[in-house]
mmCIF file of C-alpha atoms in Angstrom:
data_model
loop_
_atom_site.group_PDB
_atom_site.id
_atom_site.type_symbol
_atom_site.label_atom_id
_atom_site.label_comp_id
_atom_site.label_asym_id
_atom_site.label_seq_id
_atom_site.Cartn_x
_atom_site.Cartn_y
_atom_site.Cartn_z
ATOM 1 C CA UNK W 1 0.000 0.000 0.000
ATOM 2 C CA UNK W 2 3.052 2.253 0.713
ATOM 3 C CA UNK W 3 5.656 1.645 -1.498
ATOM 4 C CA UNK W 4 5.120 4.988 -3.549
ATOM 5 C CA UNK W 5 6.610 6.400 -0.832
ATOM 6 C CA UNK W 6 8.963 4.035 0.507
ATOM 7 C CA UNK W 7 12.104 5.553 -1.070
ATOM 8 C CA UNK W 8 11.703 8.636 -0.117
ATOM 9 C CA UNK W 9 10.862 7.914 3.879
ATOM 10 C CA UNK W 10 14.383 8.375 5.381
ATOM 11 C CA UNK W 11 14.438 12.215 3.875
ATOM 12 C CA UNK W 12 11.135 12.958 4.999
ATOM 13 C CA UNK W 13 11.634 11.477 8.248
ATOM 14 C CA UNK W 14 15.008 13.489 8.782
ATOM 15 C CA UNK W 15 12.404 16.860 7.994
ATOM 16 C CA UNK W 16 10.039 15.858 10.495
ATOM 17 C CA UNK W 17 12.620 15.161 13.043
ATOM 18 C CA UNK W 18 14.468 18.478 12.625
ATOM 19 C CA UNK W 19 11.173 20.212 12.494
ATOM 20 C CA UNK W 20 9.651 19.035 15.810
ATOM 21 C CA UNK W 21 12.665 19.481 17.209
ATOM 22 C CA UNK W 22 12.769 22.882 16.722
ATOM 23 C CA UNK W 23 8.973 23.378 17.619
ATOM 24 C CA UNK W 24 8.525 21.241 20.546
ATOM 25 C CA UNK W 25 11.637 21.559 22.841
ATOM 26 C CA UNK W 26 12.680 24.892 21.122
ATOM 27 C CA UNK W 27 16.319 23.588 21.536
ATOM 28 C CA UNK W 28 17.880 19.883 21.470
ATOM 29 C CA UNK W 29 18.775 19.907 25.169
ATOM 30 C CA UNK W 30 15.551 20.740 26.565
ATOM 31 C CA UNK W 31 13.863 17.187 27.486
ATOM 32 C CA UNK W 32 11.680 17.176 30.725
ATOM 33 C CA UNK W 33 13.235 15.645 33.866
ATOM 34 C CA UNK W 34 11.103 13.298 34.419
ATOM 35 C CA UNK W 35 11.962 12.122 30.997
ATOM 36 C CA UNK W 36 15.881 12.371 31.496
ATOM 37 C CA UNK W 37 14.841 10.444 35.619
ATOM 38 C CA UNK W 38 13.636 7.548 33.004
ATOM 39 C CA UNK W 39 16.326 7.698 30.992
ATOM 40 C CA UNK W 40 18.937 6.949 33.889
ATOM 41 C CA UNK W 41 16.802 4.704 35.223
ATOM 42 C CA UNK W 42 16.045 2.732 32.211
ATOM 43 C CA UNK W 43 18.543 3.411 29.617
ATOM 44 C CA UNK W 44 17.900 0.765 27.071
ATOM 45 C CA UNK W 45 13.993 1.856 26.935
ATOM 46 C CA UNK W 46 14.010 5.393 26.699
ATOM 47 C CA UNK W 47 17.156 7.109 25.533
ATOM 48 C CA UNK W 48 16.425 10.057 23.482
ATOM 49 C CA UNK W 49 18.616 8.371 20.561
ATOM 50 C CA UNK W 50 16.625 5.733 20.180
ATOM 51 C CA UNK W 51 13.113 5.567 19.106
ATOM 52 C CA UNK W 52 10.930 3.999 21.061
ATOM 53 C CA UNK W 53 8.058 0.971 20.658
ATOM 54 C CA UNK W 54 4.735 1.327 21.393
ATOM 55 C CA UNK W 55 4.477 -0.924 23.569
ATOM 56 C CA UNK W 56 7.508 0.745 25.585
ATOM 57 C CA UNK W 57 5.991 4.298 25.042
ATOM 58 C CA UNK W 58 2.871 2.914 26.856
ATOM 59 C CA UNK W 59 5.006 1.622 30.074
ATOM 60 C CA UNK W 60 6.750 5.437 30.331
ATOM 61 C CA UNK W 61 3.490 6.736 30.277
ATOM 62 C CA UNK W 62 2.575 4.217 32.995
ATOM 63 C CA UNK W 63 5.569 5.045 34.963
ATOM 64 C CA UNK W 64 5.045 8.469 34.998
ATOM 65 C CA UNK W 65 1.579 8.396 36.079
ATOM 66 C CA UNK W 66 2.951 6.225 39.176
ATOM 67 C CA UNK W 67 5.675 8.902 39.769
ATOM 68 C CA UNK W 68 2.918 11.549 39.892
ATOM 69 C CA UNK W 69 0.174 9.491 41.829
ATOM 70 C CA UNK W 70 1.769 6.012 42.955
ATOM 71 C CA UNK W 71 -1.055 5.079 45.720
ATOM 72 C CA UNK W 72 -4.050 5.781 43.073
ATOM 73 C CA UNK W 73 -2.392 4.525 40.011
ATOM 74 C CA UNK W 74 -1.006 1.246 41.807
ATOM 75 C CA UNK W 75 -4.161 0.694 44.031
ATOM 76 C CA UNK W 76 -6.660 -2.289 42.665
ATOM 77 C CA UNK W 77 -9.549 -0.783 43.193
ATOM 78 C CA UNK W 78 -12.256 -0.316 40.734
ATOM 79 C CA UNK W 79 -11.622 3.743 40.286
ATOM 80 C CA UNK W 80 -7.847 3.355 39.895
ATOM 81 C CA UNK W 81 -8.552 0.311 36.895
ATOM 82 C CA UNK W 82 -10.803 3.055 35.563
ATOM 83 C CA UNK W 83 -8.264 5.624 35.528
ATOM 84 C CA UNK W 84 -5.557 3.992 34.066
ATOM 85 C CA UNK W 85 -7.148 2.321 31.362
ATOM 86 C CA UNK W 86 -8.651 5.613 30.152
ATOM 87 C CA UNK W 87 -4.794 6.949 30.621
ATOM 88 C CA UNK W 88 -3.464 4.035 28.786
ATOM 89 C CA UNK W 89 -6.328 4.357 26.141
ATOM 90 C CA UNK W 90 -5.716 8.275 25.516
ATOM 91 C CA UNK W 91 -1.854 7.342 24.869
ATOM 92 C CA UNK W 92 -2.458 4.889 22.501
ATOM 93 C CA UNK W 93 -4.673 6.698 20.560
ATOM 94 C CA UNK W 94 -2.267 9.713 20.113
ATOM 95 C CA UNK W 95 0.510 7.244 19.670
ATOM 96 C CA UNK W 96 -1.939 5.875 16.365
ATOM 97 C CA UNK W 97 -2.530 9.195 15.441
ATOM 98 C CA UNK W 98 0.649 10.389 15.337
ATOM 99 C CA UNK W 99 1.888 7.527 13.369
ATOM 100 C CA UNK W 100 -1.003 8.415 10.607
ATOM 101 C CA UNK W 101 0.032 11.604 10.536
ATOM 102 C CA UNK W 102 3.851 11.401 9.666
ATOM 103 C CA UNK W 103 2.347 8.838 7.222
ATOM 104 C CA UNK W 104 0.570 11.846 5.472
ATOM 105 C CA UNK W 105 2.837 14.639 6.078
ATOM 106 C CA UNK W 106 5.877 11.633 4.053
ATOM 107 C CA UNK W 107 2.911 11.084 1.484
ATOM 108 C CA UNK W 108 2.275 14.715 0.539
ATOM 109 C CA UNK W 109 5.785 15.749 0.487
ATOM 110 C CA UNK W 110 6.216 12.378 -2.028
ATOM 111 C CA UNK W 111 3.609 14.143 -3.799
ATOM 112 C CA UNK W 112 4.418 17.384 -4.023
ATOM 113 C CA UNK W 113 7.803 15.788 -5.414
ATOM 114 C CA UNK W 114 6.576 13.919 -7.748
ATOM 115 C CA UNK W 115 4.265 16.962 -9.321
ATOM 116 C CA UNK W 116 7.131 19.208 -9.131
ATOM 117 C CA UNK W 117 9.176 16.912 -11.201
ATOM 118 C CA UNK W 118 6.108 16.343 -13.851
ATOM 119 C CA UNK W 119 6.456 20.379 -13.847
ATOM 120 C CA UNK W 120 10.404 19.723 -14.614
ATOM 121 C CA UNK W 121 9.287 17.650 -17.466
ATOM 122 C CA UNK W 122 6.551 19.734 -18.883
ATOM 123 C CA UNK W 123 8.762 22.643 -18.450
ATOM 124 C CA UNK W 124 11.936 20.953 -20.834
ATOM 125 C CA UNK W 125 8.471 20.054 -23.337
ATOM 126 C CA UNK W 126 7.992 23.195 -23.605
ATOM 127 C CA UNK W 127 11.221 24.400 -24.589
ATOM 128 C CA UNK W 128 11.707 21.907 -27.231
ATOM 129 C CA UNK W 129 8.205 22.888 -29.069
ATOM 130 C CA UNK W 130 6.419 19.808 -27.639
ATOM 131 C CA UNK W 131 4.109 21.353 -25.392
ATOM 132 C CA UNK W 132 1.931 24.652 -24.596
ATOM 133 C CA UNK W 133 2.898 27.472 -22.271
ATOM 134 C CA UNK W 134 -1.204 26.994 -21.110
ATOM 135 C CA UNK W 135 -0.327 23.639 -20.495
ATOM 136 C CA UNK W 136 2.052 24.968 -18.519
ATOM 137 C CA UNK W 137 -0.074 27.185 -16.350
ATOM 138 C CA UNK W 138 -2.815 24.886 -15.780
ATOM 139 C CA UNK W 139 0.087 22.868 -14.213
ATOM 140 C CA UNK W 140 0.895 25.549 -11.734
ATOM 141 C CA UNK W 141 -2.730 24.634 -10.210
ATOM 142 C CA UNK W 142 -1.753 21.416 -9.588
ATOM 143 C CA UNK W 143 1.633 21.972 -7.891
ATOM 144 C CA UNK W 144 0.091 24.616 -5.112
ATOM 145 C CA UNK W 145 -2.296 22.033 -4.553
ATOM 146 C CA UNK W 146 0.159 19.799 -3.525
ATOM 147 C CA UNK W 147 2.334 22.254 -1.592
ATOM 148 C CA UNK W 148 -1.043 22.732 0.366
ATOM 149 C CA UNK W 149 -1.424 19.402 0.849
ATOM 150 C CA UNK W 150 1.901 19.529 2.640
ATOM 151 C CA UNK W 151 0.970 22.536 4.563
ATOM 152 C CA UNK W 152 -2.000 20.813 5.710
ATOM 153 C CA UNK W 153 -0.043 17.693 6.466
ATOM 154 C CA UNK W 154 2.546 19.463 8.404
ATOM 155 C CA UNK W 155 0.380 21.425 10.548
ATOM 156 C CA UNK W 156 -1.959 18.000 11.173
ATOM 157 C CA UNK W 157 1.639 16.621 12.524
ATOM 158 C CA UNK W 158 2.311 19.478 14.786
ATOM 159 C CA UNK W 159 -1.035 19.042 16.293
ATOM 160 C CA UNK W 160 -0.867 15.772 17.137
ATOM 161 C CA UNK W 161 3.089 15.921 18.235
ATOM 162 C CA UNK W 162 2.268 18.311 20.845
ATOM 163 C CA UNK W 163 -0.891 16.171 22.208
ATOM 164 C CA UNK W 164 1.760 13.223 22.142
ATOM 165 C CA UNK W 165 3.841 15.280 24.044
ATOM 166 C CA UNK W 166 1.407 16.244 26.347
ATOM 167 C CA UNK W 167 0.254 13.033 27.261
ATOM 168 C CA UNK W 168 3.629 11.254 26.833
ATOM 169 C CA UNK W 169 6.549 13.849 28.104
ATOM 170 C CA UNK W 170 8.184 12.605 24.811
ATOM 171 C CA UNK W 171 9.171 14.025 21.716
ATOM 172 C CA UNK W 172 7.046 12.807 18.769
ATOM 173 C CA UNK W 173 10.145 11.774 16.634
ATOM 174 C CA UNK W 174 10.757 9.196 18.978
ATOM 175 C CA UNK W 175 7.491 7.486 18.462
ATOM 176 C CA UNK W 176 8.919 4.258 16.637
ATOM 177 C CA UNK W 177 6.619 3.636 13.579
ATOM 178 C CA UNK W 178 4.110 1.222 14.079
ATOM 179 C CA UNK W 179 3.917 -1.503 11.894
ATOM 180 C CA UNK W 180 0.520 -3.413 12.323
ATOM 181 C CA UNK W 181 -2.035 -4.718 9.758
ATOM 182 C CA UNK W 182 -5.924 -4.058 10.774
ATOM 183 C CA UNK W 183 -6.649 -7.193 9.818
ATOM 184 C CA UNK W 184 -10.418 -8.555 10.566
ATOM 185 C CA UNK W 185 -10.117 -10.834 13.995
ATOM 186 C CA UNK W 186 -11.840 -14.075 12.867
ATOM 187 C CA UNK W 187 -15.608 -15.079 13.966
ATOM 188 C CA UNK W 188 -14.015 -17.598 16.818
ATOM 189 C CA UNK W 189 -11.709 -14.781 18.214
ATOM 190 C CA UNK W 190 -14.434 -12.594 18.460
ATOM 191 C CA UNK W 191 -16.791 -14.804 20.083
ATOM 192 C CA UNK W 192 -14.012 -15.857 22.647
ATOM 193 C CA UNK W 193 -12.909 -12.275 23.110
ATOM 194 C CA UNK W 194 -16.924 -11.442 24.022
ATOM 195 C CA UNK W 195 -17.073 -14.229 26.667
ATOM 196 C CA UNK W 196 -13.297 -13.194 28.298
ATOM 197 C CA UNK W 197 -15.581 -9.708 28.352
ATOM 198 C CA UNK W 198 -18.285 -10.403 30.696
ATOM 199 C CA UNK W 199 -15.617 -12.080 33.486
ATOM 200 C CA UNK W 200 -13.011 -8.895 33.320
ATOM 201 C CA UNK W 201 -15.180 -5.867 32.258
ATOM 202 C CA UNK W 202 -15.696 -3.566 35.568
ATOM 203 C CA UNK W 203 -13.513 -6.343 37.357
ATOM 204 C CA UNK W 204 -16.681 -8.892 37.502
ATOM 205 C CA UNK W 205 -13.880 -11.803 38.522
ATOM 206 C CA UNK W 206 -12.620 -10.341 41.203
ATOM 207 C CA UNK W 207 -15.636 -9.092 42.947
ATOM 208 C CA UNK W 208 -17.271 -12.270 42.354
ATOM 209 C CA UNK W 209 -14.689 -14.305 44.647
ATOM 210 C CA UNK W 210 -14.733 -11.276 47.130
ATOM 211 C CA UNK W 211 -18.544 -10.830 47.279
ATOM 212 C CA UNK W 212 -18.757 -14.970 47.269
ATOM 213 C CA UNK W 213 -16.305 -14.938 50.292
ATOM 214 C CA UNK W 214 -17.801 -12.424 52.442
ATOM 215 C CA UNK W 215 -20.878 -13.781 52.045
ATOM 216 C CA UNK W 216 -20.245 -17.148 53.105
ATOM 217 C CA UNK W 217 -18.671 -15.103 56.398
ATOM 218 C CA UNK W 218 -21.831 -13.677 56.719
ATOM 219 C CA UNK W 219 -23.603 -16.831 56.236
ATOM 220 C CA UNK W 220 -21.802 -18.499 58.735
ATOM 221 C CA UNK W 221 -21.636 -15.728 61.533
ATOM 222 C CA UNK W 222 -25.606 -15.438 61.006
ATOM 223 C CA UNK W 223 -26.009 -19.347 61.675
ATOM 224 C CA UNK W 224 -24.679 -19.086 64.936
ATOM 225 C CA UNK W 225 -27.363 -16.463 65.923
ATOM 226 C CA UNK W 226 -30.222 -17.593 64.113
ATOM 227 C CA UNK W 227 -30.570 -15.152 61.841
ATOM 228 C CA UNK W 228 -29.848 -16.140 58.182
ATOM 229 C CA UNK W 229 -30.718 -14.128 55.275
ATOM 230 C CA UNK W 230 -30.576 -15.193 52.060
ATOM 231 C CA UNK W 231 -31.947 -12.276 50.473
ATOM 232 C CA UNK W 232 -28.194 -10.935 50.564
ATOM 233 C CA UNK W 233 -27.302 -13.912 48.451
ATOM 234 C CA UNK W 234 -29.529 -12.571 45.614
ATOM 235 C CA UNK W 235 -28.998 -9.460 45.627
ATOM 236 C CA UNK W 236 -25.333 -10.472 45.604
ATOM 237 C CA UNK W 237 -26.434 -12.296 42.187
ATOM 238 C CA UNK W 238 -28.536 -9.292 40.630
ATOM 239 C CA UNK W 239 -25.501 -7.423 40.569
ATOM 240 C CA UNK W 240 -23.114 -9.879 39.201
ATOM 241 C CA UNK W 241 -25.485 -10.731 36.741
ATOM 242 C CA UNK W 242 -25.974 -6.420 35.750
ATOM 243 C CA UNK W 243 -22.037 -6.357 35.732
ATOM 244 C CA UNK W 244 -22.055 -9.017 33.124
ATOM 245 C CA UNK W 245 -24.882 -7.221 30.896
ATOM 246 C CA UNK W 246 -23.175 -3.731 31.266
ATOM 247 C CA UNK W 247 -20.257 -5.507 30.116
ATOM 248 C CA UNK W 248 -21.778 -8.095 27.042
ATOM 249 C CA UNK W 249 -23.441 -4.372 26.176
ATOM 250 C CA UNK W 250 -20.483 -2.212 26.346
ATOM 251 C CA UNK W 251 -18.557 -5.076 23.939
ATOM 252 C CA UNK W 252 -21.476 -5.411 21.743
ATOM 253 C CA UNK W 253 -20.787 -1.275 21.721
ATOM 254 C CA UNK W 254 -16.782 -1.190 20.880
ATOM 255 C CA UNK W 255 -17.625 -4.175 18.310
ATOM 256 C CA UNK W 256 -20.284 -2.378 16.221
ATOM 257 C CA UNK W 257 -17.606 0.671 15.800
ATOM 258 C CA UNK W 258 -14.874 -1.760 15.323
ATOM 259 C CA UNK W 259 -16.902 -3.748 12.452
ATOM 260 C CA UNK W 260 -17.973 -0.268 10.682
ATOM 261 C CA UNK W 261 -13.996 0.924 11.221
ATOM 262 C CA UNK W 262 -13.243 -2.002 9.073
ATOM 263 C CA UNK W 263 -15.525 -1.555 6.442
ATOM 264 C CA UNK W 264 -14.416 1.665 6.153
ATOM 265 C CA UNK W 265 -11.165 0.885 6.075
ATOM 266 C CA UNK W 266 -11.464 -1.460 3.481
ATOM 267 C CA UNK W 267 -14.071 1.105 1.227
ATOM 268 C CA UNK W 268 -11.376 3.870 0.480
ATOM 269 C CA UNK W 269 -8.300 1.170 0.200
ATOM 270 C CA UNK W 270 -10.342 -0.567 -2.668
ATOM 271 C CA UNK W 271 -10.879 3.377 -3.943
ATOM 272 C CA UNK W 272 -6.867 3.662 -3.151
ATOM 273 C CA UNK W 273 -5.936 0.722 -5.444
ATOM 274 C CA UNK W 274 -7.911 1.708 -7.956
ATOM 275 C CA UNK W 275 -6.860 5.719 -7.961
ATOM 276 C CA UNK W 276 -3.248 4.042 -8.189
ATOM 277 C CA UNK W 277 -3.956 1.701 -11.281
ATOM 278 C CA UNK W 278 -5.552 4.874 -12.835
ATOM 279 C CA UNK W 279 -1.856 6.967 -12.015
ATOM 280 C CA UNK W 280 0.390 4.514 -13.529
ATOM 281 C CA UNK W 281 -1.385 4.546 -16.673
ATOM 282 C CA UNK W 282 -1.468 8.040 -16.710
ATOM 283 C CA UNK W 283 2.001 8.088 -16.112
ATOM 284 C CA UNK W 284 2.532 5.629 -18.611
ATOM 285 C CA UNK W 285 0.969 7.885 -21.405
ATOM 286 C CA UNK W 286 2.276 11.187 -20.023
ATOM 287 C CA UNK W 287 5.567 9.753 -20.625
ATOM 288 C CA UNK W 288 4.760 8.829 -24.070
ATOM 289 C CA UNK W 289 2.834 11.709 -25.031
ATOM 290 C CA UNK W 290 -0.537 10.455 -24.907
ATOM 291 C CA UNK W 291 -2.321 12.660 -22.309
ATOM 292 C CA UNK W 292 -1.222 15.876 -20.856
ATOM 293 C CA UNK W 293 0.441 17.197 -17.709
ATOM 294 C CA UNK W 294 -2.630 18.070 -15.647
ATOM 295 C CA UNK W 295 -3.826 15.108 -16.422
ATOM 296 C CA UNK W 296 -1.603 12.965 -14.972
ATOM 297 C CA UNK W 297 -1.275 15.610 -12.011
ATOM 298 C CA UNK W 298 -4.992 14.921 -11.259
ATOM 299 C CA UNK W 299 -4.309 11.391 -11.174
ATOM 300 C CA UNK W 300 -1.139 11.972 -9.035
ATOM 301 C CA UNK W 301 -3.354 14.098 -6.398
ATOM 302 C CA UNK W 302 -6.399 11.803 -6.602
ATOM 303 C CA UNK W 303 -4.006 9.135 -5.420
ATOM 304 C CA UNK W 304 -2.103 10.605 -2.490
ATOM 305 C CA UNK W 305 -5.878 12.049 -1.584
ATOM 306 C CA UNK W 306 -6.930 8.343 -1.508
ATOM 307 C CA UNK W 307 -3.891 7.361 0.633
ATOM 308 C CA UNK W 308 -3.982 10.046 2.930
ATOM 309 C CA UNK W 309 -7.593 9.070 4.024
ATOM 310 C CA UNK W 310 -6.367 5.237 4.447
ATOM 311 C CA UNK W 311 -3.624 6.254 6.609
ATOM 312 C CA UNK W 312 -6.255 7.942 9.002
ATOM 313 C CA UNK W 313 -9.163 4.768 8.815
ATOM 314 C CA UNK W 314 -6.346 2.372 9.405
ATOM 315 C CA UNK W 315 -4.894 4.260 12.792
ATOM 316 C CA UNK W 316 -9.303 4.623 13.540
ATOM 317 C CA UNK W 317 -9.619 0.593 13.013
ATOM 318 C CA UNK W 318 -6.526 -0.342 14.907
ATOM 319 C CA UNK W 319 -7.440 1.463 18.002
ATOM 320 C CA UNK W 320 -11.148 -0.115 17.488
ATOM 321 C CA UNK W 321 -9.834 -3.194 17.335
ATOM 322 C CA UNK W 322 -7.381 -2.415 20.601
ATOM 323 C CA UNK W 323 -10.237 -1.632 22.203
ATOM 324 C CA UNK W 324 -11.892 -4.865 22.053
ATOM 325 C CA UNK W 325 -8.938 -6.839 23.682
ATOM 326 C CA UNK W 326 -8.774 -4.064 26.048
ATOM 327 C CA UNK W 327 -12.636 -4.653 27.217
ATOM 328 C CA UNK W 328 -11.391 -8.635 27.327
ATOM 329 C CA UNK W 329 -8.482 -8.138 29.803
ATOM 330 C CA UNK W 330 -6.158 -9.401 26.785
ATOM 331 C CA UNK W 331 -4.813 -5.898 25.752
ATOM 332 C CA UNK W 332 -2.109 -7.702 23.114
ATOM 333 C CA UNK W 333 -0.155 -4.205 22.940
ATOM 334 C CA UNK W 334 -0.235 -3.735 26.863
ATOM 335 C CA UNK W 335 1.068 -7.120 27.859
ATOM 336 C CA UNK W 336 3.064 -6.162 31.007
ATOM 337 C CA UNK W 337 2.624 -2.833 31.085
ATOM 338 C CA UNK W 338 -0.392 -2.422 33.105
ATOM 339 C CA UNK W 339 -0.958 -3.879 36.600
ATOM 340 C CA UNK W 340 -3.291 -7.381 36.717
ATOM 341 C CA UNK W 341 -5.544 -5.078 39.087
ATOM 342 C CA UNK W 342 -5.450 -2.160 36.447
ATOM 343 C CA UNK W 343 -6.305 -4.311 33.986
ATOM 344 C CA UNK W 344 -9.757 -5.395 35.757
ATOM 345 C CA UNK W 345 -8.157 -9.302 36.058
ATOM 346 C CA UNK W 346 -6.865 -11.031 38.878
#
């Protein structure tokens, strides 16, 4: 899907990099302490030469929150699971963001490339009597598009850089890039994922042996005096059995978004392949002299349109799909990074 702009990564990359660097710290020396506190701590995960994972950029955010609040963040309790999976959640989510966006910003700048060589072409055509000066100008059209384009891109990356920063105390260039395929998770993976659902969601396993344990206390302690009451015993039930709705409803919920992120998804990449097929034969006949500049320009920008808007469905559908395990208690990209009790599992 990305090799139109595979060769010309490593430059774009090396733009990006100089450019946050600039805009973010404002100077190359001026990371946060509590970043350069991780870095001493843990030099092989977080030193600001290397880039880092996502799974590893979702542990420092981890460890930071513990730094800031250690007796909420590490507690079990039902508030502190709720806190740090929305924590957790918000990361990864600007960590998928971020990623689409230096996707787009290295696709327009491709593009705007690309056109600006086409001009190159058309311009030599013109001198040699083979082409029109109108030709020509049309072409200009087509090249502020794409330096637009870049513009837009650019200013999309800054955004999400500084929430990344913001939620991560890192710089975005040292977000490693995330290579993942969305991928539809087969009928039996779903169906298992909805049952590990209603026995972690809102930390149903754990309450259930603490509720079942106290009340058999209770039981016992009310024999001795003659005074059972079973009524406790159901009403112990009725909320297990709520829990488990809440949570077969709030998976039915994530799935539903997760399903329409993939059809989405998989919409504009059929539109992508077939914008591309439609470039390479216009490049084909631009180079031969069968169709025009502008024409092949269009096809050029209807392409990197296409690609640009699969960059941002795929980092929508990944998250969806993140989400799901994350309801289960069998986060795949937050495998010891979170506490069991954090997690909602035992």
């Amino acid at each position: 899907m990305t090799e139109r702009i595979a060769e010309d990564i490593a430059p774009a990359a090396v733009f990006v990099r100089r450019d946050l660097e600039t805009e973010v710290c404002g100077r190359r020396g001026g990371v946060p302490a509590v970043q350069r506190e991780c870095w001493s701590a843990r030099p092989g995960v977080a030193h600001p030469g290397q880039p880092l994972a996502l799974e590893a950029v979702l542990r420092h955010v981890l460890q930071l929150a513990r730094a800031c609040e250690p007796s909420a963040i590490s507690s079990i309790d039902a508030a502190a699971g709720v806190r740090t999976a929305a924590l957790l959640d918000d990361a990864l989510e600007a960590c998928l963001q971020l990623d689409a966006a230096r996707l787009q910003l290295q696709n327009a700048i491709t593009t705007q490339r690309e056109v600006e060589t086409v001009s190159e072409m058309l311009a030599a055509r013109v001198e040699a009597g083979q082409a029109t000066r109108g030709e020509q100008r049309k072409l200009e059209a087509g090249l502020n598009l794409s330096r637009e384009a870049v513009t837009g891109a650019l200013h999309g990356w800054s955004q999400t850089g500084r929430r990344f920063t913001k939620l991560t105390h890192l710089l975005p260039v040292q977000l490693e890039c995330i290579v993942d395929t969305l991928g539809p998770i087969p009928a039996e993976e779903m169906d298992r994922l909805a049952e590990a659902c209603l026995w972690t969601h809102a930390d149903v396993h754990l309450s259930l042996r603490q509720r079942a344990r106290a009340w058999t206390d209770r039981q016992t302690g009310s024999a001795r005096h003659g005074r059972a009451k079973p009524e406790d015993f159901n009403v112990w039930v009725a909320r297990i059995e709520q829990a488990r709705e809440q949570a077969a409803a709030d998976f039915a919920c994530a799935r539903e978004v997760y399903l329409q992120a993939i059809l989405d998804h998989d919409r504009e990449h059929a539109s992508f392949v077939k914008s591309r097929s439609l470039r390479r034969i216009a490049e084909t006949n631009f180079r031969l002299g069968a169709r025009s500049a502008t024409e092949f320009t269009d096809a050029l920008l209807d392409e990197s349109r296409r690609l640009q808007a699969v960059f941002l469905l795929q980092a929508g559908g990944l998250l969806a799909k993140h989400r799901l395990y994350a309801l289960a208690g069998e986060f795949p990209v937050l495998a010891d990074v979170a506490e069991p009790g954090a997690r909602g599992v035992d």
